[in-house]
Coordinates of C-alpha atoms in Angstrom, one line a residue:
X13 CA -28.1 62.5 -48.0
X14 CA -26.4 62.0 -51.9
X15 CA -27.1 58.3 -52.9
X16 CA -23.7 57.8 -53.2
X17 CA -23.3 55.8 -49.8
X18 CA -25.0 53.3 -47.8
X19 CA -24.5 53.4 -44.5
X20 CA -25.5 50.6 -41.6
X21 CA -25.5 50.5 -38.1
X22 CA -25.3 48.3 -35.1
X23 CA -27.8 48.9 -31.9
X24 CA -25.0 49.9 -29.6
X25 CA -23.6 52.0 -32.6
X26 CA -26.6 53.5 -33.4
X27 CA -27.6 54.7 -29.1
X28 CA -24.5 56.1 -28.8
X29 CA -24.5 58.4 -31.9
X30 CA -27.9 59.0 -30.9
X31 CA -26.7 60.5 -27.3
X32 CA -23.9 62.1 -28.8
X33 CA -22.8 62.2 -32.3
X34 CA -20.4 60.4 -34.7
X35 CA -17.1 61.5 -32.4
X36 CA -13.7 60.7 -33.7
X37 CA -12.3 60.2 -30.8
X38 CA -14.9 57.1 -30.2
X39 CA -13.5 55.4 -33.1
X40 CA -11.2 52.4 -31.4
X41 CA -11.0 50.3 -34.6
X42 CA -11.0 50.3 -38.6
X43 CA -11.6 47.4 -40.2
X44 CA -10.2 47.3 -44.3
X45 CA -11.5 43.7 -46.1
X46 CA -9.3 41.7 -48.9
X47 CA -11.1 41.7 -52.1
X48 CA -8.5 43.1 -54.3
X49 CA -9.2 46.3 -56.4
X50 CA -12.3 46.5 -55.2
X51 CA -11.1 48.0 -52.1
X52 CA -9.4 50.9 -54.0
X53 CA -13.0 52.2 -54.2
X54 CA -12.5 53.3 -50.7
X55 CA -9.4 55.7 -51.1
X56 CA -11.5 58.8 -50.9
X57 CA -13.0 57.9 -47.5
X58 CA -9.2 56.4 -45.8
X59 CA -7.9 60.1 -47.2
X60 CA -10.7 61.7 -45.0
X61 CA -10.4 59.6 -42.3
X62 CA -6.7 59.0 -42.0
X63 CA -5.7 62.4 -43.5
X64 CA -8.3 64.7 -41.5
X65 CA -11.1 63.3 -39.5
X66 CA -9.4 60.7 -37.2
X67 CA -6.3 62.7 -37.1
X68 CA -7.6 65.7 -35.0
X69 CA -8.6 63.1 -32.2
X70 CA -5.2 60.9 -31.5
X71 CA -6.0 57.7 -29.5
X72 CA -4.8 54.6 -29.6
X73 CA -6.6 52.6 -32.6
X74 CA -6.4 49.1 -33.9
X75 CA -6.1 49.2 -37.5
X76 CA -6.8 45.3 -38.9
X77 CA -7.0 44.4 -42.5
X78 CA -6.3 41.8 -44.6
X79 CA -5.1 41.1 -48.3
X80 CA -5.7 44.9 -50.0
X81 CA -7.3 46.0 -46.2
X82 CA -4.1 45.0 -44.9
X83 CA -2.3 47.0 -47.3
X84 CA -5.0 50.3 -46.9
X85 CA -4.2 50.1 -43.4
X86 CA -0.3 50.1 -43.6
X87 CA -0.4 53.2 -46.0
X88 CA -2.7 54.5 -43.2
X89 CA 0.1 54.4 -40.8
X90 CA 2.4 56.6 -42.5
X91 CA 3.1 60.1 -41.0
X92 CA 1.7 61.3 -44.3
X93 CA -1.2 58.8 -45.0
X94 CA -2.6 60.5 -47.9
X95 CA 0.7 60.6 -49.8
X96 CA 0.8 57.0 -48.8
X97 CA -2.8 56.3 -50.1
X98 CA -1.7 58.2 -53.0
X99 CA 0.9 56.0 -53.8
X100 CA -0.6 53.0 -53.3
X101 CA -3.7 53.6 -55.8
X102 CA -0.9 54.6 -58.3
X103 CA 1.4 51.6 -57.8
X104 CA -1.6 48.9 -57.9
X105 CA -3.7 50.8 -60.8
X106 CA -0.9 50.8 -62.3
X107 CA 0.0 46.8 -62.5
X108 CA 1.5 45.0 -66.3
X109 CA 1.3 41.4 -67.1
X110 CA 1.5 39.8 -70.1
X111 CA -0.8 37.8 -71.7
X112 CA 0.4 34.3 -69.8
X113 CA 1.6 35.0 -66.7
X114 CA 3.2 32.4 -63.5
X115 CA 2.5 32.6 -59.9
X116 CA 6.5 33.1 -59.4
X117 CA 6.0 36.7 -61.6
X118 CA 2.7 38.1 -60.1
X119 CA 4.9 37.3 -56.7
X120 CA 7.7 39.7 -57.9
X121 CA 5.5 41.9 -59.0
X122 CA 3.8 42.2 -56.0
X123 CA 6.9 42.5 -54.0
X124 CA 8.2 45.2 -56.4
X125 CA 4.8 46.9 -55.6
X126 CA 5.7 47.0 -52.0
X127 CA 8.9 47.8 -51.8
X128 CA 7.8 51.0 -53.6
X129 CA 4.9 51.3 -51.3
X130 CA 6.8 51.2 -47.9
X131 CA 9.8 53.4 -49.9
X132 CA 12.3 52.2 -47.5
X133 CA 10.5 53.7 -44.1
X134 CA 8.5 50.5 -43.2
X135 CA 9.6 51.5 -39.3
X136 CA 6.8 54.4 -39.4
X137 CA 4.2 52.2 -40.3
X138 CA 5.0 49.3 -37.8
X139 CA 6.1 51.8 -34.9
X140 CA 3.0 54.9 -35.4
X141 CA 2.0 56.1 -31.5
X142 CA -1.4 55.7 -32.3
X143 CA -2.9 53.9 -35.3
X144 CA -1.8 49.9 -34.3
X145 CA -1.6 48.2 -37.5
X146 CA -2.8 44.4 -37.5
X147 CA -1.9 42.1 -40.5
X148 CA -4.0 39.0 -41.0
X149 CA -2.6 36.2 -43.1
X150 CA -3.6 32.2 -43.2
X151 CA -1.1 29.5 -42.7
X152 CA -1.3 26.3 -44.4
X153 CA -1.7 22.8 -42.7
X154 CA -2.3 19.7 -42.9
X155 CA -2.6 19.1 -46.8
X156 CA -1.5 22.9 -47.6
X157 CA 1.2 22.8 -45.1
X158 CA 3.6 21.3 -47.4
X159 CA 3.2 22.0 -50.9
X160 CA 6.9 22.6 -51.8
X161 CA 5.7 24.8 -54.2
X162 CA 4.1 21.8 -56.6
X163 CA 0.8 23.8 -58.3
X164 CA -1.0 20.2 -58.3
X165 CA -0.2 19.8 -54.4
X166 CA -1.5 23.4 -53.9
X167 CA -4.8 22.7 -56.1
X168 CA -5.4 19.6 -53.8
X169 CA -5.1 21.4 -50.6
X170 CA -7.4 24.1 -51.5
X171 CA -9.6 21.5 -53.2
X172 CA -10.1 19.6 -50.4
X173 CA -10.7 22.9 -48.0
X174 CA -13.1 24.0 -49.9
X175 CA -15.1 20.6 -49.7
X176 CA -14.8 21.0 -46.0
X177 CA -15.5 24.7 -46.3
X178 CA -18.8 23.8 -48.0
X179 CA -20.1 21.6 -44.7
X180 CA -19.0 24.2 -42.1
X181 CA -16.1 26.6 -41.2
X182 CA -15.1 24.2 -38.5
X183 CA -13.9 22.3 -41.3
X184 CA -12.1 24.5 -43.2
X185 CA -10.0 25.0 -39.9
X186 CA -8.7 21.8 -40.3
X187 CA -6.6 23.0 -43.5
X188 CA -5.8 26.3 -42.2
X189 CA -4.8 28.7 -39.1
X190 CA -5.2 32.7 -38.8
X191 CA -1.5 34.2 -38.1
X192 CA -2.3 38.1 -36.9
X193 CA 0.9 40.1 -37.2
X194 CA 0.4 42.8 -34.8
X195 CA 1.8 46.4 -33.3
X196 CA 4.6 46.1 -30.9
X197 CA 1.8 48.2 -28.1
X198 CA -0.9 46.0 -28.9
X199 CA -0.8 42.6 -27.6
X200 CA -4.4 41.8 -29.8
X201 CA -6.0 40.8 -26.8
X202 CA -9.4 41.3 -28.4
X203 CA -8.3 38.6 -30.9
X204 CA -6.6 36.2 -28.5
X205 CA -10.0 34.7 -26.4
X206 CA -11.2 32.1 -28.7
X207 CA -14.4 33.3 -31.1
X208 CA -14.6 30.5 -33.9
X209 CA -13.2 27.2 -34.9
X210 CA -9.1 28.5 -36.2
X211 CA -6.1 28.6 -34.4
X212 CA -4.3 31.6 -33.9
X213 CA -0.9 32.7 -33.9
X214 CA 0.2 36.4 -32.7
X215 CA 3.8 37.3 -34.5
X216 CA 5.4 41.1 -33.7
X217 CA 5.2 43.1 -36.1
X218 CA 8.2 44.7 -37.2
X219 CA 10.5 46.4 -40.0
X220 CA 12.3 43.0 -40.6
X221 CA 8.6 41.4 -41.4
X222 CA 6.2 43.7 -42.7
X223 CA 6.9 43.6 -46.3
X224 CA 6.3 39.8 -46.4
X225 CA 3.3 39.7 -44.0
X226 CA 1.8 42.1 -46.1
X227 CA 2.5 39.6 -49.5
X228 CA 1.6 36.6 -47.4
X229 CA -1.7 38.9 -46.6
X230 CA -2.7 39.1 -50.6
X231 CA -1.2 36.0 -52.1
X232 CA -4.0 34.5 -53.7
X233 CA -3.5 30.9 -54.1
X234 CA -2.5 29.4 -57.1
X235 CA -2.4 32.8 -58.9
X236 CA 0.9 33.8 -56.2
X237 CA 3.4 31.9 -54.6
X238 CA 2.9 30.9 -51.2
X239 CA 5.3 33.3 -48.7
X240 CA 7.7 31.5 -46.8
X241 CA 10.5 32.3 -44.1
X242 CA 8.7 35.5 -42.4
X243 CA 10.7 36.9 -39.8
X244 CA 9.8 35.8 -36.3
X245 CA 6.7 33.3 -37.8
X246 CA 6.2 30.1 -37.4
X247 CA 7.6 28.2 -40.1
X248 CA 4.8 27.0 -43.1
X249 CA 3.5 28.8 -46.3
X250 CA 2.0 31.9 -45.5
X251 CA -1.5 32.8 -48.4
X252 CA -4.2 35.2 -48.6
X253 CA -6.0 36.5 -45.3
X254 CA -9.2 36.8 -47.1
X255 CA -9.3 33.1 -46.7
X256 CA -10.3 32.8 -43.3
X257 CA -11.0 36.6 -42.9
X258 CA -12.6 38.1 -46.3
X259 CA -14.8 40.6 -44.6
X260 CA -13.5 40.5 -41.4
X261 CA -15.9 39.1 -39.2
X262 CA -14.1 39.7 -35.8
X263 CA -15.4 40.2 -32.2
X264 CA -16.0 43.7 -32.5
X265 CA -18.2 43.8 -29.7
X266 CA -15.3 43.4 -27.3
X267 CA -14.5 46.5 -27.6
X268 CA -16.1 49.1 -25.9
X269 CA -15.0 51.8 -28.3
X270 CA -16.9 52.0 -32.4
X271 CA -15.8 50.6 -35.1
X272 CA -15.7 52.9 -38.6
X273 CA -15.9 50.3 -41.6
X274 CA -15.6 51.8 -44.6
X275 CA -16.4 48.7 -46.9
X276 CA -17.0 47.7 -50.8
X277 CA -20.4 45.7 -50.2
X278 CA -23.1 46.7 -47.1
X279 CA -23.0 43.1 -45.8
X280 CA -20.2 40.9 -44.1
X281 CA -18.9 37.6 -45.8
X282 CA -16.5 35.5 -43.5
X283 CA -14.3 34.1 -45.7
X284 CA -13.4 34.1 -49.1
X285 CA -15.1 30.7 -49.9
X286 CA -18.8 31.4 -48.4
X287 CA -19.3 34.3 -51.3
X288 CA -21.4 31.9 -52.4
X289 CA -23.3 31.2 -49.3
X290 CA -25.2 33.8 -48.2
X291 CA -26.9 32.2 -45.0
X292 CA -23.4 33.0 -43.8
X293 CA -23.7 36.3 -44.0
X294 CA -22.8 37.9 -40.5
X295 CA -25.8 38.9 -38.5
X296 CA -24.1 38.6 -34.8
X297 CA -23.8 40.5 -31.9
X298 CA -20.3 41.5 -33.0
X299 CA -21.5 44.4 -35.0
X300 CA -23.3 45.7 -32.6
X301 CA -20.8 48.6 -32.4
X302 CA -20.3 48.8 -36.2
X303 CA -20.7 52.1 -38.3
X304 CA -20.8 50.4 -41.9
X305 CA -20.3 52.8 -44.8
X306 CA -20.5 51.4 -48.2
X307 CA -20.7 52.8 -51.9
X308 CA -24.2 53.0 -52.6
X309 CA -26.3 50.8 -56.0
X310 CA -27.2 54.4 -57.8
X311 CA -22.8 55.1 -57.0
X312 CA -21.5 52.1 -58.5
X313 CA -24.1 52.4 -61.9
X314 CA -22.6 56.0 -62.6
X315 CA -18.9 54.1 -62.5
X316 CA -16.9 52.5 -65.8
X317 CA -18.7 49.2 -66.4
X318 CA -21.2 50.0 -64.1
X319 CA -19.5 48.5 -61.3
X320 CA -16.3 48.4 -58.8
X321 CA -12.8 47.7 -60.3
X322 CA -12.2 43.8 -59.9
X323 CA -9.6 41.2 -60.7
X324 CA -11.4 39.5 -63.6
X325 CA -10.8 43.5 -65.1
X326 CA -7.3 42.1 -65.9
X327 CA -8.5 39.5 -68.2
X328 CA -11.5 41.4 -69.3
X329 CA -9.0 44.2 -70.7
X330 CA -5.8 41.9 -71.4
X331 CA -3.1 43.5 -73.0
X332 CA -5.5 47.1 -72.9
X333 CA -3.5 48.4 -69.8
X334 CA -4.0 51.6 -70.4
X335 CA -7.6 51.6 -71.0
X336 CA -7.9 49.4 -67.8
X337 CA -5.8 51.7 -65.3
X338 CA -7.5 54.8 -66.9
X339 CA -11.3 53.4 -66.0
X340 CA -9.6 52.4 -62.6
X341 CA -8.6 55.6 -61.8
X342 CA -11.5 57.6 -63.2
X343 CA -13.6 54.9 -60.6
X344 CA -11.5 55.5 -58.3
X345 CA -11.7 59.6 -57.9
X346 CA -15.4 59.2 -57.9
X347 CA -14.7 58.2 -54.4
X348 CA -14.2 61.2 -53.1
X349 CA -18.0 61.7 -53.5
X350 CA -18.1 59.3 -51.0
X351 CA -15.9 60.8 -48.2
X352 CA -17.7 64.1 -48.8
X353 CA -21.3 62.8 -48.5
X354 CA -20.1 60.7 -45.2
X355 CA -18.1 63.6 -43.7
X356 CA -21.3 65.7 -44.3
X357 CA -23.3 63.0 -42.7
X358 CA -20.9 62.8 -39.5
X359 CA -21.7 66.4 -39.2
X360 CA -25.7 66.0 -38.7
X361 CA -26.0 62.5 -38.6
X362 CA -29.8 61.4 -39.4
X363 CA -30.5 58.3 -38.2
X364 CA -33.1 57.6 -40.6
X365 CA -30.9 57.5 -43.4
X366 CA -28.7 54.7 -41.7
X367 CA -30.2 51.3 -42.0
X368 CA -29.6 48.2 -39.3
X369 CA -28.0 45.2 -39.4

């Protein structure tokens, strides 16, 4: 196998390839992280899998992301995904802001982004027969629940989370809950039976509110506005997914089907704030069906920088736009390495090539 991925399996995961092969049609759900650009490092492998390999074996699929996931896994949805994926890595390499910069304009910005992402036909993403497209946001309470907008309100709340983040999750659900906009055909069952300490809401997804679920998905706080007023939400400020859900540790398990994770890094982080921790790291019984594919050390050396595209590259090349989206997208094409040394690997899948989590 090319060292250009890393791949990791779960027990279940591993028997069942074992017995009969990476099959597309065993592929219930695909996971997409927040993390920002990194996650534009994965466009070769969602043009395979969305453009060819899960396309010749229709079933009904959850497709759950949040932040940049969230918005991989809308362009997924498209009848033409790949001109969607194509779109999107143009739109967000693509990305100006001057050298001092507000909330309120990286919010318009982002919008704008959108709006030229779902080109009008959001419908086809919200309403596709088979790939079920999941949204994950947070909603803010108790101290983030009413900010009114005020940055020193906002830098409180999240403040104060994160001190209760640093004891335990369980306290960093006292701040926020996890809002799942889902498909219209897929009540989210899997997601509804409690598996950790947040609340959880289940909104529709429709036309009317996937362009703001999606910007509620990515808005970073204090770098976007918090979203407000999303069609058939409960009311509160709507911020980044990746805050409960950075790496989307969700109970996979319940689903008898595999799950296909094409991911940044080869290990799972919970949330945003426990990047830190690594003891958090998931190691659970919920991955037991996981097929992990990841871009490889040796991979991300040979890139610009010597590493993925991140959001500190927009202060590390300022006012250098050019410069930054031409590394970006020379990164970015790399990637199709990947999806050919993964397809390859589905083909004759060697098991001693994949390690365990």
């Amino acid at each position: 196998m090319s060292s250009s991925i890393t791949i990791r399996l779960g027990r279940r995961a591993r028997e069942r390839i074992a017995a009969e092969g990476v099959q597309a049609a065993d592929i219930a759900i695909v996971p997409a992280a927040a993390g920002g650009p990194k996650g534009l490092i994965l466009h070769g492998l969602d043009c395979w899998m969305f453009g060819e390999f899960l396309r010749h074996a229709p079933r009904q699929r959850r497709l759950v992301g949040a932040s940049i996931g969230a918005w991989r896994m809308a362009a997924s949805a498209f009848d033409d995904p790949v001109a969607a994926h194509q779109r999107l890595v143009r739109l967000y390499a693509g990305q100006r802001y001057p050298a001092k910069v507000t909330p309120d304009y990286v919010s318009r910005t982002c919008r704008a982004l959108l709006d030229e992402l779902l080109d009008g036909r959001a419908a086809e993403a919200v309403n596709h027969p088979h790939h079920h497209v999941s949204v994950l946001t947070v909603r803010g309470i108790g101290a983030l629940g009413n900010t009114n907008g005020a940055r020193w309100r906002e830098m409180a709340g999240f403040l104060l989370a994160a001190a209760g983040n640093a004891v335990s999750r369980k306290r960093l659900a006292a701040s926020m809950e996890r809002v799942i906009f889902h498909h219209r055909d897929d009540d989210a069952r899997w997601l509804r039976e409690e598996f950790d300490a947040f609340a959880g809401h289940f909104v529709g997804l429709s036309a009317d509110n996937l362009r703001d679920a999606l910007l509620a998905s990515g808005s970073i706080p204090l770098v976007l506005q918090a979203v407000t007023d999303i069609a058939g939400a409960p009311t509160g400020a709507y911020w980044d997914g990746g805050l409960i859900d950075y790496h989307l540790h969700l109970p996979y398990q319940r689903d008898p089907g595999l799950v296909l994770y094409p991911h940044f890094s080869d290990g799972i982080v919970p949330g945003w704030l426990d990047k830190s921790m690594p003891w958090r790291r998931a190691r659970d019984q919920s991955l037991d069906n996981l097929i992990l594919v990841s871009p490889s050390a040796d991979f991300v050396r040979k890139l610009p920088n010597a590493k993925l595209p991140d959001r500190k590259d927009f202060t590390v090349y300022a006012q250098d736009h050019g410069r930054r989206n031409r590394d970006w997208l020379q990164a970015i094409g790399e990637s199709q390495r990947m999806a050919d040394d993964f397809a390859r690997w589905c083909q004759q899948p060697d098991l001693k090539q994949a390690a365990s989590f």
